[in-house]
XYZ file of C-alpha atoms in Angstrom:
350
model
C -18.862 -1.932 203.713
C -18.256 -2.415 199.751
C -19.219 -5.655 197.981
C -15.645 -6.779 197.453
C -14.894 -6.359 201.167
C -17.925 -8.360 201.749
C -16.872 -11.325 199.786
C -13.241 -11.235 201.065
C -14.752 -11.419 204.748
C -17.047 -14.457 203.885
C -13.950 -16.315 202.138
C -11.585 -15.781 204.867
C -14.491 -16.632 207.336
C -14.867 -19.955 205.744
C -11.084 -20.724 205.943
C -10.051 -19.479 209.113
C -10.861 -20.128 212.976
C -11.544 -16.342 213.201
C -15.220 -15.468 213.014
C -16.220 -13.930 209.723
C -18.012 -11.099 211.491
C -14.685 -10.017 213.242
C -12.777 -10.303 210.097
C -15.516 -8.026 208.357
C -15.241 -5.215 211.139
C -11.535 -5.315 211.092
C -11.538 -5.110 207.188
C -14.061 -2.094 207.481
C -11.988 -0.305 210.043
C -8.777 -0.543 207.923
C -10.477 0.559 205.058
C -11.610 3.911 206.720
C -8.119 4.527 208.149
C -6.456 3.939 204.598
C -9.143 6.466 203.101
C -8.420 9.015 205.879
C -4.576 8.701 205.297
C -5.049 8.922 201.453
C -7.183 12.233 201.849
C -4.583 13.895 204.442
C -1.707 13.081 202.246
C -3.492 14.453 199.053
C -4.632 17.588 200.982
C -0.803 18.157 202.060
C 0.252 17.834 198.500
C -2.231 20.072 197.006
C -1.754 22.775 199.755
C 1.816 22.626 200.865
C 4.293 22.528 198.137
C 2.290 25.408 196.203
C 3.095 27.717 198.963
C 6.580 26.502 199.872
C 7.640 26.804 196.207
C 6.624 30.424 195.777
C 7.754 32.228 193.703
C 7.994 29.914 190.739
C 7.911 33.057 188.203
C 8.831 36.720 188.222
C 6.994 38.698 190.679
C 5.596 42.334 189.687
C 5.240 45.554 191.879
C 2.597 47.904 190.212
C 3.535 51.376 190.863
C 0.495 53.798 190.223
C 2.779 56.845 189.431
C 5.059 57.625 186.460
C 8.443 56.472 186.270
C 11.111 58.875 187.725
C 9.522 60.029 190.806
C 10.109 59.198 194.565
C 7.647 56.188 194.580
C 9.186 54.619 191.567
C 12.681 55.146 193.273
C 11.564 53.375 196.348
C 9.966 50.584 194.461
C 13.026 49.789 192.180
C 15.171 49.845 195.213
C 12.874 47.308 196.833
C 12.614 44.937 193.691
C 16.304 44.760 193.522
C 16.677 44.208 197.206
C 14.103 41.543 197.612
C 14.985 39.736 194.620
C 17.813 37.771 196.085
C 15.568 36.571 199.256
C 12.774 35.522 196.791
C 15.264 33.965 194.381
C 13.292 35.412 191.417
C 13.229 38.514 189.257
C 11.078 41.195 190.773
C 10.032 43.898 187.989
C 8.347 47.103 188.172
C 5.164 48.330 186.093
C 4.264 51.818 186.107
C 0.680 52.391 185.750
C -0.163 56.041 186.541
C -3.461 57.751 186.230
C -6.479 59.234 188.024
C -4.632 59.921 191.342
C -3.265 56.214 191.539
C -6.588 54.635 191.065
C -5.789 53.066 187.498
C -2.934 51.228 189.055
C -4.339 50.378 192.242
C -7.546 48.941 190.488
C -5.303 46.637 188.443
C -3.833 44.859 191.613
C -7.478 44.694 193.281
C -8.647 42.677 190.148
C -5.455 40.305 189.932
C -5.081 36.815 191.042
C -4.338 36.422 194.737
C -1.087 34.455 193.978
C 1.488 36.825 195.189
C 2.575 37.512 191.630
C 1.215 40.936 191.424
C 1.802 43.492 194.230
C 0.935 46.980 194.842
C 3.233 50.021 196.005
C 0.674 51.907 198.010
C 1.427 55.519 199.392
C -0.651 58.180 200.873
C -3.010 58.410 198.396
C -4.445 55.051 199.484
C -5.400 56.490 202.918
C -6.909 59.507 201.342
C -8.673 58.485 198.028
C -11.656 57.133 199.799
C -12.193 60.504 201.232
C -11.459 62.487 198.010
C -13.746 60.229 195.816
C -17.496 59.477 196.203
C -17.067 56.142 194.709
C -14.019 54.140 193.950
C -13.759 50.858 191.720
C -12.355 49.124 194.768
C -12.404 48.910 198.527
C -9.009 50.199 200.001
C -9.642 47.679 202.811
C -11.480 44.678 201.660
C -9.639 44.102 198.447
C -6.023 43.991 199.481
C -3.893 42.319 201.870
C -1.260 44.122 203.658
C 2.229 42.758 203.405
C 4.493 45.519 205.260
C 5.070 49.149 205.649
C 8.446 50.106 204.154
C 9.211 53.603 205.024
C 7.675 56.972 206.198
C 8.710 60.136 204.510
C 7.766 63.946 205.143
C 7.813 67.472 203.623
C 9.869 70.305 204.273
C 8.615 73.748 204.602
C 10.675 75.948 202.303
C 10.675 79.770 201.543
C 12.578 82.069 199.262
C 15.919 82.795 200.956
C 15.353 86.709 200.299
C 12.191 86.548 202.175
C 11.856 88.078 205.612
C 10.331 84.802 206.648
C 13.046 82.904 208.782
C 11.110 80.617 210.906
C 7.492 78.923 211.390
C 6.604 81.708 213.840
C 7.597 84.424 210.965
C 5.195 82.481 208.412
C 2.321 82.287 210.989
C 2.728 86.214 211.599
C 2.936 87.048 207.862
C 0.189 84.846 207.012
C -1.926 86.528 209.782
C -0.777 90.054 208.723
C -1.484 89.582 205.018
C -4.305 86.900 204.674
C -4.934 87.462 201.235
C -1.618 87.668 199.927
C 0.421 84.507 201.066
C 0.062 81.644 198.570
C 1.761 78.067 198.860
C 2.365 75.704 196.174
C 1.141 72.316 195.719
C 1.424 69.346 193.294
C -2.272 68.379 192.836
C -5.370 68.213 194.982
C -5.045 65.677 197.838
C -1.336 65.144 197.427
C 0.681 65.182 200.652
C 2.016 68.590 200.033
C -1.446 69.783 199.676
C -2.999 68.459 202.845
C 0.247 69.388 204.557
C -0.485 72.936 203.833
C -4.301 72.533 204.558
C -3.448 70.973 208.042
C -1.189 73.828 208.741
C -4.114 76.275 207.864
C -6.340 74.724 210.484
C -3.816 74.085 212.954
C -2.135 77.479 212.890
C -5.479 79.259 212.471
C -4.145 80.957 209.228
C -5.103 81.019 205.489
C -2.497 80.221 202.919
C -4.080 80.153 199.506
C -3.318 76.893 197.347
C -1.953 77.273 193.959
C -1.674 74.139 192.347
C 1.242 72.870 190.036
C 1.763 69.682 188.067
C 5.173 68.991 189.849
C 7.869 70.271 192.191
C 10.047 71.972 189.675
C 7.572 74.591 188.400
C 6.488 75.125 191.973
C 9.943 76.055 193.056
C 10.463 78.033 190.146
C 7.413 80.422 191.067
C 8.770 80.458 194.702
C 11.992 81.730 193.614
C 10.394 84.120 191.254
C 8.080 85.483 194.138
C 4.676 84.303 192.627
C 3.982 82.020 195.808
C 5.494 82.439 199.319
C 5.940 78.988 200.583
C 5.990 75.338 199.524
C 5.535 72.070 201.476
C 7.711 69.968 199.399
C 9.701 66.598 199.475
C 13.448 66.372 200.560
C 14.449 64.969 197.146
C 13.218 67.996 195.330
C 14.532 70.544 198.012
C 17.587 69.175 199.417
C 20.181 70.440 196.942
C 18.790 73.809 196.649
C 18.556 74.122 200.476
C 22.246 72.973 200.622
C 23.193 75.735 197.950
C 21.379 78.533 199.703
C 18.659 78.698 196.785
C 15.931 77.929 199.316
C 15.434 78.554 203.087
C 14.124 75.506 205.007
C 11.978 76.557 207.966
C 10.890 72.934 209.421
C 9.889 69.221 208.758
C 6.427 68.216 208.678
C 7.009 65.065 210.358
C 6.330 64.168 214.049
C 10.098 63.566 214.908
C 13.143 65.276 213.436
C 14.516 63.732 210.299
C 17.644 61.918 209.958
C 18.193 64.070 206.832
C 17.977 67.404 208.766
C 18.647 66.596 212.435
C 19.222 70.298 213.207
C 15.859 71.409 211.548
C 12.777 71.603 213.961
C 9.525 69.909 213.309
C 6.324 72.247 212.458
C 5.107 71.108 216.009
C 8.482 72.150 217.698
C 8.712 75.614 215.820
C 5.074 76.824 216.909
C 2.114 74.620 216.053
C 1.773 71.860 218.746
C 0.661 68.462 217.732
C 1.148 69.118 213.844
C 2.495 66.005 211.917
C 1.954 65.237 208.174
C 3.625 62.527 206.480
C 3.507 60.510 203.701
C 4.509 56.587 203.592
C 5.168 53.571 201.343
C 3.508 50.192 201.950
C 3.483 46.978 200.223
C -0.038 45.272 199.541
C -1.096 42.129 197.640
C -4.697 41.338 196.403
C -7.240 40.322 199.051
C -7.164 36.568 199.751
C -3.556 36.062 199.076
C -2.573 32.927 201.128
C -0.898 33.508 204.348
C 2.167 31.468 203.647
C 3.090 33.859 200.626
C 2.177 36.993 202.645
C 4.592 35.883 205.388
C 7.385 35.112 202.574
C 7.010 38.568 201.137
C 6.893 40.210 204.866
C 10.284 38.546 205.483
C 11.930 39.613 202.445
C 10.789 43.231 202.774
C 12.146 43.450 206.291
C 15.423 41.901 205.152
C 15.430 44.677 202.328
C 14.641 47.599 204.376
C 17.767 46.912 206.404
C 20.215 46.844 203.368
C 22.521 49.465 202.329
C 20.561 50.438 199.322
C 17.645 51.663 201.772
C 20.092 53.326 204.227
C 21.286 55.378 201.386
C 17.651 56.455 200.569
C 17.168 57.743 204.064
C 19.497 60.621 203.170
C 18.690 60.925 199.465
C 14.724 60.946 199.761
C 14.456 61.863 203.537
C 12.837 58.373 204.421
C 12.390 57.181 207.716
C 12.736 53.224 207.361
C 10.037 51.400 209.268
C 9.183 47.877 207.955
C 6.329 46.482 209.838
C 3.806 43.209 210.293
C 0.755 43.218 207.855
C -1.528 43.926 211.002
C 0.656 46.994 211.744
C 0.131 48.337 208.327
C -3.419 47.915 208.337
C -3.546 49.655 211.961
C -1.268 52.584 210.606
C -3.380 53.047 207.291
C -6.716 53.311 209.235
C -5.283 55.900 211.656
C -4.010 57.849 208.690
C -7.393 57.539 206.987
C -9.535 58.650 209.986
C -7.326 61.627 210.488
C -7.228 62.803 206.955
C -10.983 62.374 206.342
C -11.842 64.975 208.647
C -9.692 67.487 207.260
C -10.870 66.587 203.842
C -14.542 66.722 204.690
C -13.943 70.088 206.654
C -12.228 71.570 204.122
C -14.665 70.447 201.413
C -11.672 69.056 199.177
C -12.628 66.946 196.386
C -10.515 65.041 193.512
C -10.165 66.860 190.464
């Protein structure tokens, strides 16, 4: 009890019929209640409005790839779609390099305030297995927001080839084990690991030939330098439709909305085979839960929009928004299944 309260109690005690000791006790209790109410009000003002007002400025999504690719397209579509829900502009910052590591690290070290986000892909799940040491922890340094979509590759060959099915591809690979090459777009990419998984599960040995992108790989496929490619829908769709490429199967676990008549690799002769990529949104670790929840709701609303419906066909995506926990579980499963393949095949980052 303070000196001023003691003095007030003594004064009132001398001029009232109520005993001074009772007044002092009452004043003490009232003081404690007042302090408690003030503390709670202060805490509510410091914590509540900051989250309720998010975002107060533009939001940035870091894309760890160059502009113009599939990830960039999905990211820009998302940015435009969530901007109305957040009532703020959402911009894209392309930070390619080191197999997505540079852009990913930039987000890992950003303030956990919801203003710098990461568009993560397949690489987020396989980089820990490809690289002996990363400058971030793929789990501890990030807070999941939502899965956005899953994607897959299409197995394509030259239409002049005698290979017309996955069964034909397996038979040809076993008959000519040293003459069958498949094009990839870099070590550890979804196209590369889809081929390595095929080698393992079909018990064949397709030799990897690495390219800097889909265009030069497709050029060599048409020229006969390689025999098969596991490539994206976006890079193959128009060529398949025009008859310049022959599609054998899709690598996803279920048939694609873009190619409903095309079998999966599993259906076509390799039971259990599934190789897919994905897009997921992350924030830095320790981003407040109310901000994560706000972003998650905006993503779920965006993924059901017309703009994303068009991507289902154009990019061959399977839309699948999720809760943060569901994204964490999905990526952990992906990391586990690919880490074994990477270890068994002794694959290292370039």
